mmCIF file of C-alpha atoms in Angstrom:
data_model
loop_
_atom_site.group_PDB
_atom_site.id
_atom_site.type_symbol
_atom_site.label_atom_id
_atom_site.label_comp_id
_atom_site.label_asym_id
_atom_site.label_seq_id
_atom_site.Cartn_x
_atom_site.Cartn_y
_atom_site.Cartn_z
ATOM 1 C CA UNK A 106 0.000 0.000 0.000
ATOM 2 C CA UNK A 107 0.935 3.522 -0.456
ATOM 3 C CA UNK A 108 1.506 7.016 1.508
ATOM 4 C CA UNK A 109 -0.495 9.690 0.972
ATOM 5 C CA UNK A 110 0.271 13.343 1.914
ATOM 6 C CA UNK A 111 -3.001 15.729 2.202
ATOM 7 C CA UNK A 112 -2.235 19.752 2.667
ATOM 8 C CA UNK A 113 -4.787 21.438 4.489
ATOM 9 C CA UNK A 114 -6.006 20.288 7.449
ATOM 10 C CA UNK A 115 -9.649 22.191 7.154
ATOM 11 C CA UNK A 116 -12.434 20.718 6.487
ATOM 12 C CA UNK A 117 -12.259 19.188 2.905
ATOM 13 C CA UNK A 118 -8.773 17.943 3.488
ATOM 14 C CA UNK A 119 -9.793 16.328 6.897
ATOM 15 C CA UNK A 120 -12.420 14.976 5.434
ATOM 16 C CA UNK A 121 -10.852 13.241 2.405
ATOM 17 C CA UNK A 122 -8.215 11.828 4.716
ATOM 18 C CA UNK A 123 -11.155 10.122 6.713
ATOM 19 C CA UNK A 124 -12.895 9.145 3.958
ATOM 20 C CA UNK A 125 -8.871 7.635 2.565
ATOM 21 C CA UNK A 126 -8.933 5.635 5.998
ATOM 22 C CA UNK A 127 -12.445 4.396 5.795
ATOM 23 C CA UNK A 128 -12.196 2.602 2.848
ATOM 24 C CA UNK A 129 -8.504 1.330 3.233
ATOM 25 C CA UNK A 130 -7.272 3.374 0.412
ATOM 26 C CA UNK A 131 -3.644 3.688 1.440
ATOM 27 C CA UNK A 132 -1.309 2.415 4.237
ATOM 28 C CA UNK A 133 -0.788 5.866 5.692
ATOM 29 C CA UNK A 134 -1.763 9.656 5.441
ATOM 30 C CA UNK A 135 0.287 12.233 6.539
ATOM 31 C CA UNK A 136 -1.843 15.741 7.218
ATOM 32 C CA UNK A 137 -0.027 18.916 6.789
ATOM 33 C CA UNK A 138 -0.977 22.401 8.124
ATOM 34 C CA UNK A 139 0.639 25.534 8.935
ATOM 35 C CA UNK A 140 -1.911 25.499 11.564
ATOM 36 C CA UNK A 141 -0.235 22.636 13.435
ATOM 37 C CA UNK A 142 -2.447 22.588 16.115
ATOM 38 C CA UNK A 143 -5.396 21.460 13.830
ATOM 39 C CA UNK A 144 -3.346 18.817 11.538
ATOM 40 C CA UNK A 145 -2.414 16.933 14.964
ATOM 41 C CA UNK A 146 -5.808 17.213 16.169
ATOM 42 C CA UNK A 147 -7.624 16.325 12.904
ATOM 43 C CA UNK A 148 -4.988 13.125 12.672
ATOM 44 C CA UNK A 149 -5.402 12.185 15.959
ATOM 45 C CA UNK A 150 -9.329 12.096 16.006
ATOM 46 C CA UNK A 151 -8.542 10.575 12.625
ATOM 47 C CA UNK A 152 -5.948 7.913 13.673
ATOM 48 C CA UNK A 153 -8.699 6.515 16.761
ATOM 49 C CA UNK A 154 -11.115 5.377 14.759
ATOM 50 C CA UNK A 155 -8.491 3.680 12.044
ATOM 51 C CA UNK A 156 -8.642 0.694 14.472
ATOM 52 C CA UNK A 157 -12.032 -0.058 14.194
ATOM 53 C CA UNK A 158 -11.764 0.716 10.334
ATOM 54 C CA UNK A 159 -8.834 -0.770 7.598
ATOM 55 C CA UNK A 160 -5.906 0.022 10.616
ATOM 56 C CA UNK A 161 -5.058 3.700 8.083
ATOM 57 C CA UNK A 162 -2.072 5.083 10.066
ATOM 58 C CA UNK A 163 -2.702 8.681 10.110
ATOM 59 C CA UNK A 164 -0.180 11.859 11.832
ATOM 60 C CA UNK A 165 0.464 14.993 11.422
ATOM 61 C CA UNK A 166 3.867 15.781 9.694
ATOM 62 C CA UNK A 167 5.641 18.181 8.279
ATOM 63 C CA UNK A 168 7.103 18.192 4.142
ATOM 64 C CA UNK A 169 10.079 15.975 4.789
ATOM 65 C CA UNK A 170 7.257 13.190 5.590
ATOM 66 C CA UNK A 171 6.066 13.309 2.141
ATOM 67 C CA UNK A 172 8.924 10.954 1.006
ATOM 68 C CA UNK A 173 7.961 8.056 -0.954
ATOM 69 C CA UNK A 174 4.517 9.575 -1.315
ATOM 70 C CA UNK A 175 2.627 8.457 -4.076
ATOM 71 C CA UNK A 176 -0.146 11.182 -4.167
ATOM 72 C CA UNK A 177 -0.278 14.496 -2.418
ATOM 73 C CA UNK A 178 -3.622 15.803 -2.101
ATOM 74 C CA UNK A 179 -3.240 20.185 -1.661
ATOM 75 C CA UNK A 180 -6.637 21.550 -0.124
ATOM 76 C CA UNK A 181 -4.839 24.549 1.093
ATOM 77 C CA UNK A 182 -5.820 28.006 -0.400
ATOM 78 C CA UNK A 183 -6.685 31.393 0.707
ATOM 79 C CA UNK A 184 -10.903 32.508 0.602
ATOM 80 C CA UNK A 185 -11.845 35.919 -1.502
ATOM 81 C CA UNK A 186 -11.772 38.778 1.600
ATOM 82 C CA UNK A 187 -14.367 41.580 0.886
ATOM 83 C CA UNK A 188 -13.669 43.781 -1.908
ATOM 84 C CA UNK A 189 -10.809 41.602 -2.679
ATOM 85 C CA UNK A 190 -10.544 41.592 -7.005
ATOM 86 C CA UNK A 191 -10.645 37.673 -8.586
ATOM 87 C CA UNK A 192 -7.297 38.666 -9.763
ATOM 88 C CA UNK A 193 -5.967 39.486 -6.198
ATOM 89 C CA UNK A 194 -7.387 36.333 -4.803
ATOM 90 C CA UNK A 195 -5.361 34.552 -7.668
ATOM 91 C CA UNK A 196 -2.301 36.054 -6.943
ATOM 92 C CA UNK A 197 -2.363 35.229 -3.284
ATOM 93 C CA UNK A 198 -3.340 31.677 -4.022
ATOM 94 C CA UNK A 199 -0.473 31.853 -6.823
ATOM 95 C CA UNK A 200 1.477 32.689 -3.931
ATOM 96 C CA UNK A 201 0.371 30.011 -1.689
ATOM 97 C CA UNK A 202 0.850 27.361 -4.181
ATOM 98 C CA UNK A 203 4.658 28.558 -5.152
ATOM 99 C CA UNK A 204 5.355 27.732 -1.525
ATOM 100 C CA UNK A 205 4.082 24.288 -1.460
ATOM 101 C CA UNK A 206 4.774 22.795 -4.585
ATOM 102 C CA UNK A 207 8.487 22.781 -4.834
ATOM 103 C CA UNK A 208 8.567 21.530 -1.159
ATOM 104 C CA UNK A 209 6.658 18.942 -2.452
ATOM 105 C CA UNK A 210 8.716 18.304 -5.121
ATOM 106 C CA UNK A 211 12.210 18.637 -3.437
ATOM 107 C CA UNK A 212 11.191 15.407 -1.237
ATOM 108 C CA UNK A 213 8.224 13.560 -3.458
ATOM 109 C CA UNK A 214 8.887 14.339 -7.385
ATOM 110 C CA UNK A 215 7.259 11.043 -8.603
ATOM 111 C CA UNK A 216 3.737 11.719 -6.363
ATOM 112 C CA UNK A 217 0.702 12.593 -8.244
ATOM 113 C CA UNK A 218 -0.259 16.036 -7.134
ATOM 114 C CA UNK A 219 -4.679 16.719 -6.896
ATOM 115 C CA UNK A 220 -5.415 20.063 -6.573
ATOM 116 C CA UNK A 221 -8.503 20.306 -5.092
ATOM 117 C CA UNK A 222 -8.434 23.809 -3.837
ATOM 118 C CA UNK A 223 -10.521 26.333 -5.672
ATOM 119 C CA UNK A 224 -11.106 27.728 -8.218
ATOM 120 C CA UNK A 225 -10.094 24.072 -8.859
ATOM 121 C CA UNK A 226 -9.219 24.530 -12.742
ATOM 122 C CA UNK A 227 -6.983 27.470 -12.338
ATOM 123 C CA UNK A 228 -5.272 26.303 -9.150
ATOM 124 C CA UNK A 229 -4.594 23.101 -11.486
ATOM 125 C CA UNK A 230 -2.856 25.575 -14.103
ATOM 126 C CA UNK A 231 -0.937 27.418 -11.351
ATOM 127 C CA UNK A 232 0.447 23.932 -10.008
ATOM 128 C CA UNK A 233 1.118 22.827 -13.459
ATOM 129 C CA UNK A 234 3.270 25.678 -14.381
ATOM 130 C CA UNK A 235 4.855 25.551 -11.125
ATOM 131 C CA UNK A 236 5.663 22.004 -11.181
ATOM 132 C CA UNK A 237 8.613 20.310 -13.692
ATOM 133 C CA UNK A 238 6.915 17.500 -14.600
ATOM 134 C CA UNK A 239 2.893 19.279 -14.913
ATOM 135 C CA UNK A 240 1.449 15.988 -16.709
ATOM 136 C CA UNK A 241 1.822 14.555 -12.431
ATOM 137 C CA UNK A 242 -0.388 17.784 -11.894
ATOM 138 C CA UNK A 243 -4.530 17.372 -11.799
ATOM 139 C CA UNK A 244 -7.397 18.830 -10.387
ATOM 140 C CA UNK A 245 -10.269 17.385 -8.515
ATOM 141 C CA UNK A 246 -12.300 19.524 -11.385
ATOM 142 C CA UNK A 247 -15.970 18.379 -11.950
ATOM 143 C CA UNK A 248 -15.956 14.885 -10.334
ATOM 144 C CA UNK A 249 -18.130 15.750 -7.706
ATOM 145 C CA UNK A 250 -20.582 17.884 -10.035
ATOM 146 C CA UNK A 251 -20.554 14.754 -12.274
ATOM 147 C CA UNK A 252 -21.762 12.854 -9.239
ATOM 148 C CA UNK A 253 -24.436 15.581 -8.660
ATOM 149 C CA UNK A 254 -25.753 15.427 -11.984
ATOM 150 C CA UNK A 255 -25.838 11.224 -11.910
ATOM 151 C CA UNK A 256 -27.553 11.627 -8.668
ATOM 152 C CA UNK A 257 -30.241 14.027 -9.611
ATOM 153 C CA UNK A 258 -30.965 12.324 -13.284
ATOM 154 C CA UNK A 259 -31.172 8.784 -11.016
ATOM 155 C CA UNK A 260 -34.072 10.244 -8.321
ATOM 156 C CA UNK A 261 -35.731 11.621 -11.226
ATOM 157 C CA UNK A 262 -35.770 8.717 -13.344
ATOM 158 C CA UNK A 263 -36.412 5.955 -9.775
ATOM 159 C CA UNK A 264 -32.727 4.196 -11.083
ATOM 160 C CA UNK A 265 -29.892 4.019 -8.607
ATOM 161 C CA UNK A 266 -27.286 6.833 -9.339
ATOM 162 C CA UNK A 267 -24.814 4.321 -9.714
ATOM 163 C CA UNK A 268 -26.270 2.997 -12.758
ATOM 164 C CA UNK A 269 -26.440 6.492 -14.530
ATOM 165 C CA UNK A 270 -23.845 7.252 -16.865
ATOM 166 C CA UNK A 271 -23.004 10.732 -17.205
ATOM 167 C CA UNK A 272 -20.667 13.759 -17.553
ATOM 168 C CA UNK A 273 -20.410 17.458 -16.615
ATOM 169 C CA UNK A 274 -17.992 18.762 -18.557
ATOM 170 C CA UNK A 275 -15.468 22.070 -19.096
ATOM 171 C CA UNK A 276 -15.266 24.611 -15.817
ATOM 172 C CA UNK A 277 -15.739 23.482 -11.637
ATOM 173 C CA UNK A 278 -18.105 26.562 -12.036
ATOM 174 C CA UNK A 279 -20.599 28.286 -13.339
ATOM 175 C CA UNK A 280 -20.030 27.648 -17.164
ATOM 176 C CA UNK A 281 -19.747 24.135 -17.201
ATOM 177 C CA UNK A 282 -21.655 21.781 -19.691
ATOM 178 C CA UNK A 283 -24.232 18.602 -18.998
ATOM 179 C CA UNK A 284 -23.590 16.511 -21.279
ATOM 180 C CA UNK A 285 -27.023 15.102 -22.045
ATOM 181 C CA UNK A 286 -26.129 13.752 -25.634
ATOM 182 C CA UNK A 287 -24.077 10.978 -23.827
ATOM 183 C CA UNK A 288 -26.385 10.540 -20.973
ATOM 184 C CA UNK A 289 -27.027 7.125 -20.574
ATOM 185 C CA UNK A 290 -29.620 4.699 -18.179
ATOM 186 C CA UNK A 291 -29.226 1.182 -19.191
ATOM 187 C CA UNK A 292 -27.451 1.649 -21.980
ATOM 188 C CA UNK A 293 -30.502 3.704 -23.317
ATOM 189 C CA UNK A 294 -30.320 7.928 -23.743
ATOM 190 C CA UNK A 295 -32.205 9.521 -20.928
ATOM 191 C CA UNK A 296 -34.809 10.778 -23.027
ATOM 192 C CA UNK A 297 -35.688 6.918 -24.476
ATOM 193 C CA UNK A 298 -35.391 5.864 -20.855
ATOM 194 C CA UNK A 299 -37.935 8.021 -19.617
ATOM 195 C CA UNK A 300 -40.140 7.973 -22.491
ATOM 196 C CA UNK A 301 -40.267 4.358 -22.286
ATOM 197 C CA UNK A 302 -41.228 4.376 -18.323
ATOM 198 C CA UNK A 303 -43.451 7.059 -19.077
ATOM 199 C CA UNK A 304 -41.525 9.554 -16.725
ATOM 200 C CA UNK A 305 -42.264 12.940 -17.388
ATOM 201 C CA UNK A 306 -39.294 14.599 -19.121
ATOM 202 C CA UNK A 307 -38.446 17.723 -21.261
ATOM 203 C CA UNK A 308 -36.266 21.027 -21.313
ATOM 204 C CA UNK A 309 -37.607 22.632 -18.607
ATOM 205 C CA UNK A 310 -36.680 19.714 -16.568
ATOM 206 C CA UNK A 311 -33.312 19.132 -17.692
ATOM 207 C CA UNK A 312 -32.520 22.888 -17.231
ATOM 208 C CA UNK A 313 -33.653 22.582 -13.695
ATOM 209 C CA UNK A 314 -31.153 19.752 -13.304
ATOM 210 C CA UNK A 315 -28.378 21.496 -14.882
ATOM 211 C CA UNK A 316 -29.244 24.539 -12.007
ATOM 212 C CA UNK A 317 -29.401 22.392 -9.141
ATOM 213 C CA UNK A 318 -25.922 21.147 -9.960
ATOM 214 C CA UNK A 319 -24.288 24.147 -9.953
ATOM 215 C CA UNK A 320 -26.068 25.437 -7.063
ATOM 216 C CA UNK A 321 -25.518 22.615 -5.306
ATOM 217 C CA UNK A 322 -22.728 23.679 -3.294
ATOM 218 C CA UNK A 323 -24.388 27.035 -2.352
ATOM 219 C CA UNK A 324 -27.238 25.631 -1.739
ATOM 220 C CA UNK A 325 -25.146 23.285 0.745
ATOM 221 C CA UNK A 326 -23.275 26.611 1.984
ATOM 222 C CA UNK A 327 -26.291 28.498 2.850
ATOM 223 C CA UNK A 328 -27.404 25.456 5.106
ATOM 224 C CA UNK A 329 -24.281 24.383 6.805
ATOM 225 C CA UNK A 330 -21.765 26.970 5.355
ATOM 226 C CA UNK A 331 -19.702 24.191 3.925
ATOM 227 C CA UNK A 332 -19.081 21.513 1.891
ATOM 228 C CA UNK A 333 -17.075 18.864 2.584
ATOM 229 C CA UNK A 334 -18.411 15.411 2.423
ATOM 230 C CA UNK A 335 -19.334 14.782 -1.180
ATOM 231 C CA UNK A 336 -15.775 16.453 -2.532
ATOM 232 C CA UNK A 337 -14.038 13.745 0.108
ATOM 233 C CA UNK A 338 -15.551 11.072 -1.019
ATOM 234 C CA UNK A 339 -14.376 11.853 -4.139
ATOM 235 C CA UNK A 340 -11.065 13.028 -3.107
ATOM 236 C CA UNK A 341 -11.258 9.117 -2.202
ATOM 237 C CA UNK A 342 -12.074 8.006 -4.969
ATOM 238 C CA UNK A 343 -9.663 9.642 -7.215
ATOM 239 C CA UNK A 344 -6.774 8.213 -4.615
ATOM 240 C CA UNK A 345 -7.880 4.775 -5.418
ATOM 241 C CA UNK A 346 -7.575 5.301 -8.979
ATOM 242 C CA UNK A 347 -4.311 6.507 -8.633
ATOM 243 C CA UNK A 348 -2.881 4.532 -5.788
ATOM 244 C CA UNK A 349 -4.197 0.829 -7.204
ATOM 245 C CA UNK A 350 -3.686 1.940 -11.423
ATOM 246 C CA UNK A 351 -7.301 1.268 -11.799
ATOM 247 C CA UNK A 352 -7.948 2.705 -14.860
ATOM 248 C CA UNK A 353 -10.650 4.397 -14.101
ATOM 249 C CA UNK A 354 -12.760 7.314 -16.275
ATOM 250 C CA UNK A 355 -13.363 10.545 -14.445
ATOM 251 C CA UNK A 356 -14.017 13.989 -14.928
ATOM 252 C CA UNK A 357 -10.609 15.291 -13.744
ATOM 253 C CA UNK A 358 -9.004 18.550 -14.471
ATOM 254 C CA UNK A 359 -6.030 18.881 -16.612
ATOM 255 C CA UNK A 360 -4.603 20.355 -19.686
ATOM 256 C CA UNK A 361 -6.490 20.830 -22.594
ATOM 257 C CA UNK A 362 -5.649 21.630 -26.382
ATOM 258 C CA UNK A 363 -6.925 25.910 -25.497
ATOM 259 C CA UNK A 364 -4.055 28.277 -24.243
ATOM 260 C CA UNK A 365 -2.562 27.002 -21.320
ATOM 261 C CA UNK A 366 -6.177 26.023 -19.569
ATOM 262 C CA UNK A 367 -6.940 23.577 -17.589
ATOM 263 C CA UNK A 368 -10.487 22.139 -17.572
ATOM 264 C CA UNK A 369 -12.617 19.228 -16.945
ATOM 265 C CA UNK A 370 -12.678 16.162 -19.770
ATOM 266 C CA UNK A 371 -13.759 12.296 -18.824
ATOM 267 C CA UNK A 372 -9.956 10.949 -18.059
ATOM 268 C CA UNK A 373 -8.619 7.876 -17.843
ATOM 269 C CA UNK A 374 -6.711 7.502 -14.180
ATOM 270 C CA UNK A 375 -4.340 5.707 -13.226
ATOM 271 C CA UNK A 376 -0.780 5.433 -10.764
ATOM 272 C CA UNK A 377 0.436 8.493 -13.003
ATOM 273 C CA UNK A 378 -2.097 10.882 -12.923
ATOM 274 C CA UNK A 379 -4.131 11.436 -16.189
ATOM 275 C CA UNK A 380 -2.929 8.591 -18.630
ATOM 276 C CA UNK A 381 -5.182 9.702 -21.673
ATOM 277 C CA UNK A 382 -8.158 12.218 -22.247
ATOM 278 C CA UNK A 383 -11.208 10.422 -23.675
ATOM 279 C CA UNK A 384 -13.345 12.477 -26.016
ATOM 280 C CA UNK A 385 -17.065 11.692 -25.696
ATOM 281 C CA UNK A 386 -19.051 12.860 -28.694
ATOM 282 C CA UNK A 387 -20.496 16.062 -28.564
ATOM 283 C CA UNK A 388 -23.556 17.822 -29.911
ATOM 284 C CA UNK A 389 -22.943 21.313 -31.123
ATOM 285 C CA UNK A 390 -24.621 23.214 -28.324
ATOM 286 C CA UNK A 391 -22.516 21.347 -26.117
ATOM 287 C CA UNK A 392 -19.257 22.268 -28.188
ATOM 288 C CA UNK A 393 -20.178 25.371 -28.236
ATOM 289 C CA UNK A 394 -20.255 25.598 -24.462
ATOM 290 C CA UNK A 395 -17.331 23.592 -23.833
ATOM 291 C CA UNK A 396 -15.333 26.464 -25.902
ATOM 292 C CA UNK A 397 -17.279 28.880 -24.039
ATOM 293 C CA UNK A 398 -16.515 27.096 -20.959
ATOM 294 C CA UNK A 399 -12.720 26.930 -21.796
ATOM 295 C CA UNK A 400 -12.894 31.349 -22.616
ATOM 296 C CA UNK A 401 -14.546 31.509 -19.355
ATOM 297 C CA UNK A 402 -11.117 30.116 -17.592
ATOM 298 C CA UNK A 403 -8.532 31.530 -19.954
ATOM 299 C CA UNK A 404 -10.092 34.800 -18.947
ATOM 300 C CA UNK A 405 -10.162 34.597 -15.694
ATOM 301 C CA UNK A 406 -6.432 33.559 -15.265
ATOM 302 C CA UNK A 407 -5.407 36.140 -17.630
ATOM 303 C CA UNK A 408 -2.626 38.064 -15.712
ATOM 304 C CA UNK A 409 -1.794 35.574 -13.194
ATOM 305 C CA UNK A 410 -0.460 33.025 -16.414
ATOM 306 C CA UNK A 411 0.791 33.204 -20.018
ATOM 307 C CA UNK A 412 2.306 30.633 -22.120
ATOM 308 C CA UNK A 413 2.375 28.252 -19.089
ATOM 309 C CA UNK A 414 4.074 30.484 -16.887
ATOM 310 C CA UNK A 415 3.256 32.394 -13.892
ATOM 311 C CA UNK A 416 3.006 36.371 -14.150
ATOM 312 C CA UNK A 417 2.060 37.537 -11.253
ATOM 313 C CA UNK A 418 4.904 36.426 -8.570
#
């Protein structure tokens, strides 16, 4: 089994780390926090109930015990402040992340390195430029809002969620893209699944979906002013793939073929990282927002990178 290094003891990266020991994922985390208090607290309460789970050995640490890592998980990153510009948020984050990263590199340089931090896609871009070998480099991107939109098609349609097969595509945000076309139930398109169980179904509905799943997380927010759960459990999930090469096709966020952005595709995962990008056939509406998607980032990062480089350190 492997090691696995999580930065950011808060919420999201305690709770990926439990969610890591739960299911046995690796052999031992490591939690890192320059709020040392917390990351021994959160690895302690963490470490007591490993016994009574797969035996996870879980401490707090410091970088040096990130050697022989084989993923480090950062969910460290600074929140807007009022009045604060996007761009000014991005710089300090920029900032943040061209602390860590070579630190991590200097004692782990063959670990996978998920970015789960957001703004999730841009973070990704940050680490990439900041790291010398960026194809080890992806982002938690729209694996969770992929879940959301599985879950929400499968209570609609009275299937398990598990048996839906679907993607959100492009930005962890506001611009990215359902991808109905290749929405499958049973290896039938949702509209044919539906029609056939005589479930009503039409644009209004599907519009409502695609709003609930990027609200979800404010909609979370405004109830328990966090979210933290769903995006470990797929923290989780991701280490598996990684950790055990499984092969396995999420919506991660990595590099893409537009100007230096990074952005959301169905991935094949694996003990390296991203191991290929997998294309799913588009309609033209959702091409269209997938490019539109893709403009949304590149303009959002403009003046904190260009050509793959940071600007604004």
């Amino acid at each position: 089994m492997a090691k696995v290094g999580v930065i950011g003891a808060g919420f999201v990266g305690a709770t990926a780390a439990y969610a890591m020991m739960l299911n046995g994922t690796c052999s031992e985390i490591v939690l890192i926090d320059r709020d040392e208090a917390r990351a021994k607290a959160e690895a302690a309460d963490i470490a007591h109930g490993a016994p009574l789970a797969k035996g996870v050995r879980a401490y707090a640490g410091d970088y040096p015990d990130l050697k022989g890592a084989a993923l480090v998980v950062i969910a460290a990153g600074s929140n807007q402040k009022p009045g604060e510009s996007r761009l000014n948020l991005l710089a300090r984050n920029a900032a943040i992340l061209a602390s860590i990263v070579p630190q991590i590199v200097e004692v782990a340089p063959d670990a996978v390195v998920l970015l789960v931090s957001n703004p999730v896609d841009i973070m990704t871009s940050i680490a990439r430029a900041l790291h010398p070998t960026p194809s080890l480099v992806m982002g938690s991107g729209t694996i969770l809002d992929s879940a959301r939109f599985r879950q929400l098609i499968g209570e609609r349609a009275g299937v398990n969620a598990r048996y839906v097969h679907s993607y959100v595509m492009g930005e962890h945000g506001d611009s990215s893209v359902m991808c109905w076309s290749s929405a499958l139930i049973a290896g039938m398109p949702v509209a044919t699944f539906m029609r056939e169980r005589k479930i009503p179904w039409d644009d209004k509905i599907m519009d409502a979906i695609a709003y609930d799943v990027r609200n979800a997380a404010l909609s979370i927010i405004a109830g328990k002013h966090a979210t933290y759960y769903g995006i470990g459990i797929a923290v989780n999930s991701l280490a598996d793939a990684i950790i055990n090469d499984r092969h396995a096709v999420y919506t991660a966020s990595g590099s893409c073929a537009f100007d230096d952005v990074c952005l959301s595709l169905p991935r094949l995962i694996g003990r390296k990282g991203i191991l290929e990008t997998l294309m799913p056939p588009l309609n033209k509406d959702e091409s269209v927002a997938l490019s539109h998607s893709a403009q949304v980032l590149y303009d959002a990062q403009e003046g904190v990178l260009k050509d793959g480089k940071l600007i604004c350190l």
